[in-house]
CSV table of C-alpha atoms in Angstrom, one decimal:
chain,number,residue,atom,x,y,z
Y,22,ALA,CA,74.6,1.3,8.3
Y,23,VAL,CA,75.6,4.4,10.3
Y,24,GLN,CA,79.2,4.8,11.3
Y,25,SER,CA,80.0,5.1,15.0
Y,26,SER,CA,82.2,8.0,16.0
Y,27,GLN,CA,83.2,6.4,19.3
Y,28,LYS,CA,86.6,4.9,20.4
Y,29,GLY,CA,87.1,1.2,21.1
Y,30,ILE,CA,89.9,1.6,23.7
Y,31,GLN,CA,91.5,4.8,25.0
Y,32,LEU,CA,94.8,4.5,26.8
Y,33,ASP,CA,96.2,7.4,28.8
Y,34,SER,CA,99.8,7.2,30.0
Y,35,CYS,CA,99.7,3.4,30.1
Y,36,ALA,CA,103.0,1.6,30.6
Y,37,ASP,CA,104.4,-1.9,31.0
Y,38,SER,CA,101.2,-3.6,30.1
Y,39,ILE,CA,100.0,-6.5,27.9
Y,40,PHE,CA,96.9,-6.4,25.7
Y,41,GLU,CA,96.1,-9.6,23.8
Y,42,ASP,CA,93.4,-11.7,22.3
Y,43,LEU,CA,90.9,-8.9,21.5
Y,44,LYS,CA,88.4,-8.1,18.8
Y,45,ILE,CA,87.4,-4.4,18.5
Y,46,LYS,CA,84.6,-3.8,16.0
Y,47,ALA,CA,82.6,-0.8,14.9
Y,48,SER,CA,80.5,0.0,11.8
Y,49,TYR,CA,82.7,1.8,9.3
Y,50,GLU,CA,82.2,0.6,5.7
Y,51,SER,CA,84.3,1.5,2.6
Y,52,GLY,CA,83.3,5.0,1.3
Y,53,PHE,CA,82.0,6.3,4.6
Y,54,PRO,CA,83.3,9.8,5.7
Y,55,VAL,CA,86.2,9.8,8.1
Y,56,HIS,CA,85.4,10.7,11.7
Y,57,THR,CA,88.4,11.8,13.8
Y,58,THR,CA,87.0,10.2,16.9
Y,59,SER,CA,86.3,6.9,15.3
Y,60,ILE,CA,89.4,5.1,16.5
Y,61,GLY,CA,89.9,1.4,17.4
Y,62,ILE,CA,92.8,2.1,19.9
Y,63,GLU,CA,93.9,5.6,20.8
Y,64,ILE,CA,97.1,5.9,22.8
Y,65,ASN,CA,97.8,9.1,24.7
Y,66,ALA,CA,100.2,10.7,27.2
Y,67,LEU,CA,100.1,13.2,30.0
Y,68,SER,CA,103.7,14.3,29.2
Y,69,THR,CA,106.8,13.0,27.5
Y,70,VAL,CA,107.9,11.5,30.8
Y,71,THR,CA,104.5,10.2,31.9
Y,72,THR,CA,103.7,8.5,28.6
Y,73,SER,CA,102.4,5.3,27.2
Y,74,LYS,CA,105.5,3.1,26.8
Y,75,ASN,CA,106.8,-0.5,26.9
Y,76,ASN,CA,103.4,-2.0,26.1
Y,77,LEU,CA,102.8,-5.2,24.2
Y,78,PHE,CA,99.7,-5.5,22.0
Y,79,ARG,CA,99.3,-9.0,20.5
Y,80,ASN,CA,96.7,-10.9,18.6
Y,81,ILE,CA,94.2,-8.1,18.1
Y,82,GLU,CA,91.6,-7.6,15.4
Y,83,ILE,CA,90.3,-4.1,14.6
Y,84,THR,CA,87.5,-3.7,12.2
Y,85,GLY,CA,85.1,-0.9,11.1
Y,86,PHE,CA,86.8,2.4,12.3
Y,87,SER,CA,88.0,5.5,10.6
Y,88,TYR,CA,91.3,4.9,12.3
Y,89,GLY,CA,92.5,1.4,13.4
Y,90,MET,CA,95.0,2.9,15.8
Y,91,SER,CA,96.1,6.5,16.4
Y,92,SER,CA,98.4,8.6,18.6
Y,93,LYS,CA,99.8,12.1,18.4
Y,94,TRP,CA,101.8,11.9,21.6
Y,95,ASP,CA,105.3,10.9,22.6
Y,96,ILE,CA,104.6,7.2,23.1
Y,97,GLN,CA,107.6,5.0,23.1
Y,98,ASN,CA,108.8,1.4,22.7
Y,99,ASN,CA,105.5,-0.2,22.1
Y,100,LYS,CA,105.2,-3.4,20.2
Y,101,PHE,CA,102.1,-4.3,18.1
Y,102,GLU,CA,102.2,-7.9,16.9
Y,103,ASP,CA,99.8,-10.3,15.1
Y,104,PHE,CA,97.1,-7.7,14.3
Y,105,ILE,CA,94.4,-7.8,11.8
Y,106,PHE,CA,93.4,-4.3,10.5
Y,107,ASP,CA,90.3,-4.9,8.4
Y,108,THR,CA,87.7,-2.6,6.7
Y,109,LEU,CA,89.1,0.8,7.9
Y,110,ALA,CA,89.6,4.2,6.4
Y,111,ASN,CA,93.1,4.3,7.8
Y,112,GLY,CA,95.2,1.6,9.5
Y,113,ILE,CA,97.7,3.3,11.9
Y,114,VAL,CA,98.2,7.1,12.1
Y,115,PHE,CA,100.9,8.6,14.2
Y,116,GLY,CA,101.2,12.4,14.7
Y,117,GLU,CA,98.1,13.7,12.9
Y,118,GLY,CA,97.0,16.9,14.7
Y,119,ILE,CA,100.2,17.1,16.8
Y,120,VAL,CA,101.3,20.5,18.2
Y,121,LEU,CA,105.1,19.9,18.1
Y,122,GLY,CA,106.8,21.3,21.2
Y,123,GLY,CA,103.6,21.1,23.3
Y,124,GLN,CA,103.3,19.1,26.5
Y,125,GLY,CA,103.8,15.5,25.7
Y,126,GLN,CA,104.2,16.2,22.0
Y,127,SER,CA,107.9,17.0,21.7
Y,128,VAL,CA,108.5,14.6,18.8
Y,129,GLY,CA,105.5,12.2,18.5
Y,130,PRO,CA,105.6,8.4,18.7
Y,131,THR,CA,109.1,6.9,18.6
Y,132,HIS,CA,110.7,3.4,18.6
Y,133,ASN,CA,107.4,1.6,18.1
Y,134,THR,CA,107.2,-1.6,16.0
Y,135,ILE,CA,104.3,-3.1,14.1
Y,136,SER,CA,105.0,-6.6,13.0
Y,137,ASN,CA,103.6,-9.9,11.6
Y,138,SER,CA,100.2,-8.2,10.9
Y,139,LEU,CA,97.6,-8.1,8.1
Y,140,PHE,CA,96.3,-4.8,6.7
Y,141,LYS,CA,93.3,-5.7,4.6
Y,142,ASP,CA,90.8,-3.5,2.8
Y,143,ILE,CA,92.0,-0.1,4.1
Y,144,ASP,CA,90.5,2.7,2.0
Y,145,ARG,CA,93.4,5.1,2.5
Y,146,LYS,CA,96.8,4.6,4.1
Y,147,GLY,CA,98.0,1.5,5.9
Y,148,ILE,CA,100.4,3.4,8.1
Y,149,TRP,CA,100.9,7.2,8.1
Y,150,ILE,CA,103.5,8.8,10.3
Y,151,ASN,CA,103.1,12.5,10.2
Y,152,ALA,CA,105.3,13.0,13.2
Y,153,GLY,CA,107.5,10.4,15.0
Y,154,GLN,CA,110.8,8.7,14.3
Y,155,TYR,CA,112.4,5.2,14.5
Y,156,ASN,CA,109.1,3.4,14.0
Y,157,THR,CA,109.2,0.1,12.0
Y,158,SER,CA,106.8,-1.8,9.9
Y,159,GLN,CA,108.2,-5.4,9.7
Y,160,ASN,CA,106.9,-8.6,8.1
Y,161,ASN,CA,103.4,-7.2,7.5
Y,162,GLN,CA,101.0,-7.9,4.6
Y,163,TYR,CA,99.2,-5.1,2.9
Y,164,THR,CA,96.3,-6.2,0.6
Y,165,GLY,CA,93.6,-3.9,-0.8
Y,166,VAL,CA,95.2,-0.9,0.9
Y,167,GLY,CA,94.9,2.7,-0.5
Y,168,ASN,CA,92.5,1.8,-3.3
Y,169,LEU,CA,89.3,3.4,-1.9
Y,170,GLY,CA,87.6,0.0,-1.8
Y,171,GLY,CA,88.6,-1.0,-5.3
Y,172,THR,CA,91.4,-3.0,-6.9
Y,173,SER,CA,95.0,-1.9,-7.6
Y,174,ALA,CA,93.7,-0.2,-10.7
Y,175,ASN,CA,92.0,2.3,-8.3
Y,176,ALA,CA,95.2,3.0,-6.3
Y,177,THR,CA,94.8,6.5,-4.9
Y,178,TYR,CA,96.9,6.6,-1.7
Y,179,SER,CA,100.4,5.4,-0.8
Y,180,ILE,CA,100.3,2.4,1.5
Y,181,LEU,CA,103.0,3.6,3.9
Y,182,HIS,CA,103.6,7.4,4.3
Y,183,PHE,CA,106.5,8.7,6.3
Y,184,ASP,CA,106.6,12.5,6.7
Y,185,ASP,CA,109.2,12.3,9.5
Y,186,LEU,CA,112.7,10.9,9.3
Y,187,TYR,CA,114.2,7.5,10.3
Y,188,ASN,CA,111.1,5.3,9.9
Y,189,GLU,CA,111.4,2.1,8.0
Y,190,SER,CA,109.8,-0.9,6.3
Y,191,LYS,CA,111.5,-4.3,6.5
Y,192,ASP,CA,110.4,-7.4,4.7
Y,193,ASP,CA,106.8,-6.2,4.2
Y,194,TYR,CA,104.6,-7.7,1.5
Y,195,PHE,CA,102.6,-5.3,-0.8
Y,196,GLU,CA,100.0,-6.7,-3.1
Y,197,ARG,CA,100.2,-3.5,-5.1
Y,198,LEU,CA,103.9,-4.2,-6.0
Y,199,ASN,CA,103.1,-7.5,-7.6
Y,200,GLU,CA,100.0,-6.2,-9.5
Y,201,LEU,CA,101.3,-2.9,-10.7
Y,202,SER,CA,105.0,-3.8,-11.3
Y,203,TYR,CA,104.6,-6.8,-13.5
Y,204,GLY,CA,101.1,-8.2,-13.2
Y,205,THR,CA,99.6,-8.4,-16.7
Y,206,GLU,CA,96.1,-7.4,-15.5
Y,207,PHE,CA,97.1,-3.9,-14.2
Y,208,ILE,CA,100.3,-3.2,-16.1
Y,209,GLY,CA,98.8,-0.2,-17.9
Y,210,ASP,CA,97.5,1.5,-14.8
Y,211,ALA,CA,99.2,4.3,-12.9
Y,212,PHE,CA,101.6,3.2,-10.2
Y,213,ILE,CA,100.8,5.2,-7.1
Y,214,PRO,CA,103.8,4.9,-4.7
Y,215,ILE,CA,103.8,2.1,-2.1
Y,216,ILE,CA,106.0,4.0,0.3
Y,217,GLU,CA,105.9,7.8,0.2
Y,218,GLY,CA,108.1,10.3,2.0
Y,219,ASN,CA,111.3,9.8,4.0
Y,220,SER,CA,112.0,6.1,4.6
Y,221,PHE,CA,114.3,3.2,4.7
Y,222,SER,CA,112.9,0.2,3.0
Y,223,GLU,CA,114.1,-3.4,2.6
Y,224,SER,CA,112.2,-6.0,0.6
Y,225,GLY,CA,112.5,-9.6,1.4
Y,226,PHE,CA,110.8,-10.8,-1.8
Y,227,ASN,CA,112.1,-11.3,-5.4
Y,228,CYS,CA,110.2,-10.7,-8.6
Y,229,ASN,CA,110.5,-13.0,-11.7
Y,230,VAL,CA,109.7,-11.5,-15.1
Y,231,SER,CA,109.9,-13.4,-18.3
Y,232,VAL,CA,111.1,-11.6,-21.4
Y,233,GLY,CA,111.3,-12.7,-25.0
Y,234,GLU,CA,111.3,-11.4,-28.6
Y,235,VAL,CA,108.2,-9.5,-29.6
Y,236,PRO,CA,107.3,-7.6,-32.8
Y,237,SER,CA,106.7,-4.3,-31.0
Y,238,PRO,CA,107.6,-2.9,-27.6
Y,239,VAL,CA,105.5,-3.9,-24.5
Y,240,THR,CA,105.8,-2.9,-20.9
Y,241,VAL,CA,106.9,-5.8,-18.7
Y,242,PHE,CA,108.0,-4.1,-15.5
Y,243,LYS,CA,107.4,-0.8,-13.7
Y,244,LEU,CA,108.6,1.0,-10.6
Y,245,PRO,CA,106.7,3.8,-8.8
Y,246,ALA,CA,107.8,7.4,-8.1
Y,247,ASP,CA,106.2,9.8,-5.6
Y,248,SER,CA,106.7,12.9,-7.8
């Protein structure tokens, strides 16, 4: 297969709109090179005032792009609900290539929420916010993310990466946490961070680890560090 370098949907200064019940599909497969123009949904702005804001995106499946969704503009107060991001190089990327201080690029995407969505088989990062604040990942599931098409033993990239301040993860499920923290199959493998950079995170899930008397020390639980 040959990867398409085209965009699925490009929105320029779109406000107060609803996009729902869509399937956006291209031909990216795991291991393909990343094309900066291969984007499922690109969201742009003419200026900070004339921007893409107050939109609702719901029940959308994006498959086979280098970027599931991307914006480097001052988009605001958009809600992304019930998505499936599947077989992508990157899930959502905010702020890559931004010229801070430029027209429509004073801070990057702000006050956007991604919720109740599935990120599945993403080669690199599930969400990367290079620039933009007060964005939230909430009640999302991340499986097979950051492993370059392999298992958690091949973990290479963080799942969420927040370079900017005041972004958060709330009640997200990470397959990597279960498998690399206390799963017996991968307990000896390196624990690449789940969340990298500046973030607030709040887990809604508990772990249960059984311990007992053994003749020699064994690892039963691990936590990651990004340095």
